[in-house]
Tab-separated table of C-alpha atoms in Angstrom:
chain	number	residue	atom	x	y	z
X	250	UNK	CA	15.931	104.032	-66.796
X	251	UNK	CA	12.384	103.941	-66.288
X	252	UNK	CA	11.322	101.127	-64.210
X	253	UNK	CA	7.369	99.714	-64.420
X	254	UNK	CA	5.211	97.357	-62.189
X	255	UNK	CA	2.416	95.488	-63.682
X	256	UNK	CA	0.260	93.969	-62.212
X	257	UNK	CA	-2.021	91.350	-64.459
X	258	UNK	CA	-5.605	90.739	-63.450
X	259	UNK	CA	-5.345	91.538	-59.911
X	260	UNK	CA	-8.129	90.227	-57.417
X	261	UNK	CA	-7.785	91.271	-54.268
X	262	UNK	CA	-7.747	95.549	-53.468
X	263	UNK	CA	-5.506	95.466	-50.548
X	264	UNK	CA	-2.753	93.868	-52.761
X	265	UNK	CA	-3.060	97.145	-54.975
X	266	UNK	CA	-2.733	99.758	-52.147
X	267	UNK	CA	-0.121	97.515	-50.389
X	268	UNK	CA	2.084	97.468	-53.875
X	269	UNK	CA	1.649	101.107	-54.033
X	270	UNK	CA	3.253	101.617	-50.607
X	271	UNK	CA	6.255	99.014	-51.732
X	272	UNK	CA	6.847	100.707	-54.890
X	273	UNK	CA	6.748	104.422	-53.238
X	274	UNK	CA	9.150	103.401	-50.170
X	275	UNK	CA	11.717	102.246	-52.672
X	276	UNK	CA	11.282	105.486	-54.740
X	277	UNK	CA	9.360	104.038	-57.616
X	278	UNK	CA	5.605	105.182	-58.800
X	279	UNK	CA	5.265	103.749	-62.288
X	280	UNK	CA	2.054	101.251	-61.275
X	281	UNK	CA	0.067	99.424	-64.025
X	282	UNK	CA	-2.740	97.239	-63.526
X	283	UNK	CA	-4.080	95.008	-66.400
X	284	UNK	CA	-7.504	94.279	-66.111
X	285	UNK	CA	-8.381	94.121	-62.223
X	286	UNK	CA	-10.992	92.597	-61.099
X	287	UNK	CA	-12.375	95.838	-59.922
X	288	UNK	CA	-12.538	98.521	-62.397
X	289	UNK	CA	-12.721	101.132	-59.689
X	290	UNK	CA	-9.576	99.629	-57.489
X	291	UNK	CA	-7.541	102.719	-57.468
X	292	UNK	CA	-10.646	104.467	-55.628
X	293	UNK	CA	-11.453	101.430	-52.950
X	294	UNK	CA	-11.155	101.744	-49.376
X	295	UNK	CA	-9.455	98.803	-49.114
X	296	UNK	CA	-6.604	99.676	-51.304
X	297	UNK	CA	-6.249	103.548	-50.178
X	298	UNK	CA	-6.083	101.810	-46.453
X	299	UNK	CA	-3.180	99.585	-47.443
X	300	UNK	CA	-1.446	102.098	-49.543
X	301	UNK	CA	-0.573	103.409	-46.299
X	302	UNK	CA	0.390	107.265	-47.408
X	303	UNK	CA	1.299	106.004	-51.247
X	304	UNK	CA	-1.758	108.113	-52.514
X	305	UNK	CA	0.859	109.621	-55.119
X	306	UNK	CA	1.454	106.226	-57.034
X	307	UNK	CA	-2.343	105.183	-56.834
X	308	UNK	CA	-3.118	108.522	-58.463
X	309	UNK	CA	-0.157	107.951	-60.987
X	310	UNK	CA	-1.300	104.861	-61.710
X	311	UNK	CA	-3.064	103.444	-64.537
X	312	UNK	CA	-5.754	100.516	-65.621
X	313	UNK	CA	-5.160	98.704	-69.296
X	314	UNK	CA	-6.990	96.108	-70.931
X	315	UNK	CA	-4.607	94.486	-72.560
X	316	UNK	CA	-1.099	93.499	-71.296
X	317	UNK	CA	0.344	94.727	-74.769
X	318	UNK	CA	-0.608	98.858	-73.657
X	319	UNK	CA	0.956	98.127	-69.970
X	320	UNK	CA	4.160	97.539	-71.967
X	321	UNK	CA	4.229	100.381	-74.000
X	322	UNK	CA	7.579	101.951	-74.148
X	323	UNK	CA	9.407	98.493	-72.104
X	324	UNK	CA	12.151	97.146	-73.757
X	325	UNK	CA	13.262	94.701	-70.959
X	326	UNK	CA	10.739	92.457	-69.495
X	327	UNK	CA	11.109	90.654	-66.593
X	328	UNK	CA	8.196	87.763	-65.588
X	329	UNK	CA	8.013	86.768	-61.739
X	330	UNK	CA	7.163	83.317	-61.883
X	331	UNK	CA	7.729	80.442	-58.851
X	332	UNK	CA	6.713	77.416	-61.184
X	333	UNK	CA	9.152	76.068	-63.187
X	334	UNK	CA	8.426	76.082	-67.019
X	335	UNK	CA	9.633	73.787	-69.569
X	336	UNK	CA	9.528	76.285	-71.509
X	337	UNK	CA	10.676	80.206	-71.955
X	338	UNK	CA	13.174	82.469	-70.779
X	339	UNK	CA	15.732	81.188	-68.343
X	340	UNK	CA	14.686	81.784	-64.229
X	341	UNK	CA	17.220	82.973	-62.073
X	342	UNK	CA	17.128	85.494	-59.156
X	343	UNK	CA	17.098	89.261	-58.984
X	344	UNK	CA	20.414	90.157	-57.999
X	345	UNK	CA	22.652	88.616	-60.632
X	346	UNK	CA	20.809	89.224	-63.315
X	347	UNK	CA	20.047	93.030	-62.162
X	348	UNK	CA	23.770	93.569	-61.781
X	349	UNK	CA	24.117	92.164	-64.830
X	350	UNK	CA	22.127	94.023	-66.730
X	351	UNK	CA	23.385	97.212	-65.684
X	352	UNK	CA	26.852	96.078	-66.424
X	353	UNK	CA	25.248	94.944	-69.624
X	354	UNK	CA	26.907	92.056	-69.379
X	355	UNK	CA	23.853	89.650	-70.377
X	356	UNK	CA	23.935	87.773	-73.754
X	357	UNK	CA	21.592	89.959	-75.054
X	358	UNK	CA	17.975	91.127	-75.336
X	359	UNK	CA	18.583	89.310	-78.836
X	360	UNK	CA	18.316	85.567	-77.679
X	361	UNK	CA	14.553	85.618	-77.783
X	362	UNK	CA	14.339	87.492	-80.972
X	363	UNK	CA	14.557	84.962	-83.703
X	364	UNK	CA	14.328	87.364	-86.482
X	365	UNK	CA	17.646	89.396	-85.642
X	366	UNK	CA	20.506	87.635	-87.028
X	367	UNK	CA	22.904	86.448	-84.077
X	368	UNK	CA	26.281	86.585	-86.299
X	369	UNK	CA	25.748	90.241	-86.367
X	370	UNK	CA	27.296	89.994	-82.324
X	371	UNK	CA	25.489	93.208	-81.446
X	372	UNK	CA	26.945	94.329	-78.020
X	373	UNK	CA	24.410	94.154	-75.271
X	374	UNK	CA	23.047	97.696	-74.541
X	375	UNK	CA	21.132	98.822	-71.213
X	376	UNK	CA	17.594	98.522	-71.958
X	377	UNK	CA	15.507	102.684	-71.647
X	378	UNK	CA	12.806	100.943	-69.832
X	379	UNK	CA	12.041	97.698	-67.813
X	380	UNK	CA	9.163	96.102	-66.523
X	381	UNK	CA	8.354	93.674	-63.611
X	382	UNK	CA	5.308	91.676	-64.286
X	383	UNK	CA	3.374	90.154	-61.690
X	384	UNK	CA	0.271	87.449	-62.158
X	385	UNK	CA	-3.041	86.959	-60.430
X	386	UNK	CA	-3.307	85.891	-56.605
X	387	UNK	CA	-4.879	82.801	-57.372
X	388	UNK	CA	-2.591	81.120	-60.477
X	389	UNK	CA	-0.102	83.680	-61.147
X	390	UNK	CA	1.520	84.139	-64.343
X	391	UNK	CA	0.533	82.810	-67.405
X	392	UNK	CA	2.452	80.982	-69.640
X	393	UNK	CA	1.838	82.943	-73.047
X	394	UNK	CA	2.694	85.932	-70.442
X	395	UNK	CA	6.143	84.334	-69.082
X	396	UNK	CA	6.822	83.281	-72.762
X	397	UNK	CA	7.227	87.061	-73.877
X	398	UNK	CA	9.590	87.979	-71.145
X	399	UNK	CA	13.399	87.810	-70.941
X	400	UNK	CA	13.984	86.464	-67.581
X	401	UNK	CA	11.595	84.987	-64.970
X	402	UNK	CA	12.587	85.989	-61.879
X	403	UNK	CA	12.688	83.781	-59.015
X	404	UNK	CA	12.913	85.090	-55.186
X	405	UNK	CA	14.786	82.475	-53.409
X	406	UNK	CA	12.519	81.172	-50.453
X	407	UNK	CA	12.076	77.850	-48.167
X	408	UNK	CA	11.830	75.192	-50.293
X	409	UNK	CA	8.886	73.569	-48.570
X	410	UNK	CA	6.913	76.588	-48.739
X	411	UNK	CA	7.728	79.665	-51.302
X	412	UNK	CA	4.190	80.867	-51.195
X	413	UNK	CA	4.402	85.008	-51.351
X	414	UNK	CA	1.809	87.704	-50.603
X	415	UNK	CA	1.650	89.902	-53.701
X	416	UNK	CA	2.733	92.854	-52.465
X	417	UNK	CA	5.589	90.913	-50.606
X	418	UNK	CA	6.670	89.441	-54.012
X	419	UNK	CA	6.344	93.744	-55.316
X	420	UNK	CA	8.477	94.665	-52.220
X	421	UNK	CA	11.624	92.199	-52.253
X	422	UNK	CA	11.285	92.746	-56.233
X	423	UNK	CA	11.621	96.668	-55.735
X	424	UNK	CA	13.917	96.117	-53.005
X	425	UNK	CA	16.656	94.057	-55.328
X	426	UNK	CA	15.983	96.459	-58.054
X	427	UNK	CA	16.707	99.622	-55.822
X	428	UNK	CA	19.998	98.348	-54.423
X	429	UNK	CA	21.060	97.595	-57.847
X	430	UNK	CA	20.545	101.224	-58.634
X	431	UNK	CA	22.452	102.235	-56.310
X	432	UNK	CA	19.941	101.914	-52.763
X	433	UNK	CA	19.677	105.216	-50.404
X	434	UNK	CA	21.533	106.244	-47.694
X	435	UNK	CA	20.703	105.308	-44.101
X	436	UNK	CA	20.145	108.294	-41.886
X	437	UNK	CA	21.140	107.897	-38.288
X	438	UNK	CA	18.030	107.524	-35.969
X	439	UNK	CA	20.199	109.317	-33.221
X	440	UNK	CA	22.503	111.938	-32.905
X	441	UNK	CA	26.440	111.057	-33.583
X	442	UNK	CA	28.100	110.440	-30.536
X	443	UNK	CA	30.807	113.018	-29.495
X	444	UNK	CA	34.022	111.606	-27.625
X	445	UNK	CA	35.041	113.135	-24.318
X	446	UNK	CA	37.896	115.125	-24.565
X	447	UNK	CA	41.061	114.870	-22.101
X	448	UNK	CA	39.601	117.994	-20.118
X	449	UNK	CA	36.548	116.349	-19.983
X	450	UNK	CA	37.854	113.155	-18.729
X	451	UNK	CA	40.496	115.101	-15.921
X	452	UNK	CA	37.387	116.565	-14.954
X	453	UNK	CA	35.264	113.767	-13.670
X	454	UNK	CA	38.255	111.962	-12.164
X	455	UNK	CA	39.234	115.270	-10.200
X	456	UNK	CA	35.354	114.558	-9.075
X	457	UNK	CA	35.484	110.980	-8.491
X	458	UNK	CA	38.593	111.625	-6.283
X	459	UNK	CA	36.378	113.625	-4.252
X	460	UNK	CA	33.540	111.049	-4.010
X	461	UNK	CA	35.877	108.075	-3.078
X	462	UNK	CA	37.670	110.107	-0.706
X	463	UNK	CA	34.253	110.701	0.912
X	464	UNK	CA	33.557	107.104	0.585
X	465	UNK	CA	36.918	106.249	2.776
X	466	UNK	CA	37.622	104.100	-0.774
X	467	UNK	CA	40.744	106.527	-1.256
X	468	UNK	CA	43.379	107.788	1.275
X	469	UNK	CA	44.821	110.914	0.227
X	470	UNK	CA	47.817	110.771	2.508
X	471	UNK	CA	48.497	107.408	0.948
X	472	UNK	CA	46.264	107.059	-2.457
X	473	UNK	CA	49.399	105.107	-4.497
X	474	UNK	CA	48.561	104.664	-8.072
X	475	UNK	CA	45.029	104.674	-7.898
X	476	UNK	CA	44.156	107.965	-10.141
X	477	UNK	CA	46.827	107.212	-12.368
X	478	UNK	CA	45.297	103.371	-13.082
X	479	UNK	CA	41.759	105.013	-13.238
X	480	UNK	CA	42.752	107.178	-15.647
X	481	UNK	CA	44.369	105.190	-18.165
X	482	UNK	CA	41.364	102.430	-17.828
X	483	UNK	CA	38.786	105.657	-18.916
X	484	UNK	CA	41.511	106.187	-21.738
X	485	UNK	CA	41.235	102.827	-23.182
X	486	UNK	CA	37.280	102.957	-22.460
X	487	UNK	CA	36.746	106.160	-24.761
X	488	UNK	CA	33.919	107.332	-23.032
X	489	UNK	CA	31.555	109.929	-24.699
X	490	UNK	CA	30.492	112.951	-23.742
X	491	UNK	CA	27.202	111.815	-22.089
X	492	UNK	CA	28.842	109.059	-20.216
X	493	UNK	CA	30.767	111.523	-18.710
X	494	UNK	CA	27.794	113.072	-17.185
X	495	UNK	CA	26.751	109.623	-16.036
X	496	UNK	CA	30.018	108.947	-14.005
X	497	UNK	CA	29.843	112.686	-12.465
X	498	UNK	CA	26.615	112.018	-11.407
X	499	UNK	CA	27.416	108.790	-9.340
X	500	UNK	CA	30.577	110.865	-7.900
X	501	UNK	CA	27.799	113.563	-6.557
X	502	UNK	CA	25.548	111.369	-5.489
X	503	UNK	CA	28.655	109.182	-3.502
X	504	UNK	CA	30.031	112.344	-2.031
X	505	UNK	CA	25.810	113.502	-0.698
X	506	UNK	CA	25.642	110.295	0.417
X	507	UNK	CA	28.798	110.069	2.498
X	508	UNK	CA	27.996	113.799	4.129
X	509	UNK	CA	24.494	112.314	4.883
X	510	UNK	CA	26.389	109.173	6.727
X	511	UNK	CA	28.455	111.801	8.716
X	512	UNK	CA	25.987	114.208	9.488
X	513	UNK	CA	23.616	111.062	10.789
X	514	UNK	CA	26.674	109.474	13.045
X	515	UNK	CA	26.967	112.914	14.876
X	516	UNK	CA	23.452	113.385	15.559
């Protein structure tokens, strides 16, 4: 499905190169802009700056007079618009009506088509191409803009104050939409951690007997069940590998200190 971002009459450059960067980060580059305020806005400072690295979807993109040519090919239109209408298609938030659409489960791209005869019950299909359409800084959509849509998306926010940055509105819009799609999988920052094995384990206890027998902690003529009871508390712990290396490391460092202690009481 081919998925579009328009942008109508936008004002401010930064907002461009900043909506460039959302759309690229959640894997989209399909960027119109209908009659900017800048003809040259692709090629500003300001908006290369705030693409951030999203060069490929400014160069991809494309400048329209008319909002008519950005929706060439669309067949699913989706208006972001905060202010209640009392009039046009009905507002509800992303997810729901993303999910679905994809389970084409919504009453139909026909509502808002007066001509097409409704007792014909055509099932719902998943529209080829959609489009997200986003209004000026200043007054944001307009009405005869909303009107054409089938949904006006709102982004639930506080209340009191549901004023979004442009580009915010672009990212949490291409956010929703990616998840729907499926999202991307989260690579691990850091490297799996790797269990110690029961060697392992035997290993630094053999060496922490050592150390706490240095320490005068443990009596080997007499050292009851104290081994046994450390061992089964590292058992429950599951330590990893590294950890491992931790605890061996406070055994040497126990057992150098306790020589130093006896080699300092002789002298």
């Amino acid at each position: 499905m081919q998925s579009r971002f328009i942008l109508i009459q936008p004002s401010h450059a930064g907002n461009v190169g900043a909506t460039a960067r959302a759309m690229k980060v959640m894997g989209f580059d399909d960027l119109v802009l209908v009659n900017p305020r800048w003809p040259n806005v692709l090629r500003r400072l300001e908006t290369i700056q705030r693409a951030s690295g999203a060069l490929d979807v400014l160069n991809n993109a494309r400048i329209v007079g008319t909002l008519d040519e950005a929706l060439d090919g669309m067949d699913h239109l989706c208006a972001t618009a905060m202010t209640p209408r009392d009039f046009g298609p009905p507002t509800t938030t992303p997810r729901p009506h993303f999910e679905a659409l994809l389970k084409r489960e919504l009453p139909a791209q026909v509502e808002y088509a007066p001509e097409v005869d409704l007792a014909l019950n055509l099932t719902p299909k998943r529209p080829e191409g959609i489009a997200f359409l986003f209004g000026c800084e200043r007054f944001g959509m307009a009405n005869e803009d909303v009107y054409r849509c089938h949904v006006a998306l709102s982004i639930p926010t506080n209340p009191n104050f549901g004023s979004l940055n442009l580009a915010a509105a672009v990212q949490l819009i291409a956010y929703e939409w990616r998840m729907a799609l499926g999202g991307y999988a989260v690579e691990a920052a850091t490297q799996v951690p790797v269990q110690a094995d029961a060697r392992q384990v035997g290993g630094m206890l053999a060496h922490w007997e050592l150390a706490l027998t240095a320490l005068g902690f443990l009596d080997p003529a007499a050292p009851k069940k104290l081994m046994p009871r450390l061992n089964q508390l590292f058992n429950r712990a599951q330590p990893l590998q590294e950890e491992i290396h931790i605890l061996r490391g406070i055994a040497k460092a126990i057992t150098q200190a306790a020589d130093k202690a006896k080699t300092d009481t002789k002298e």
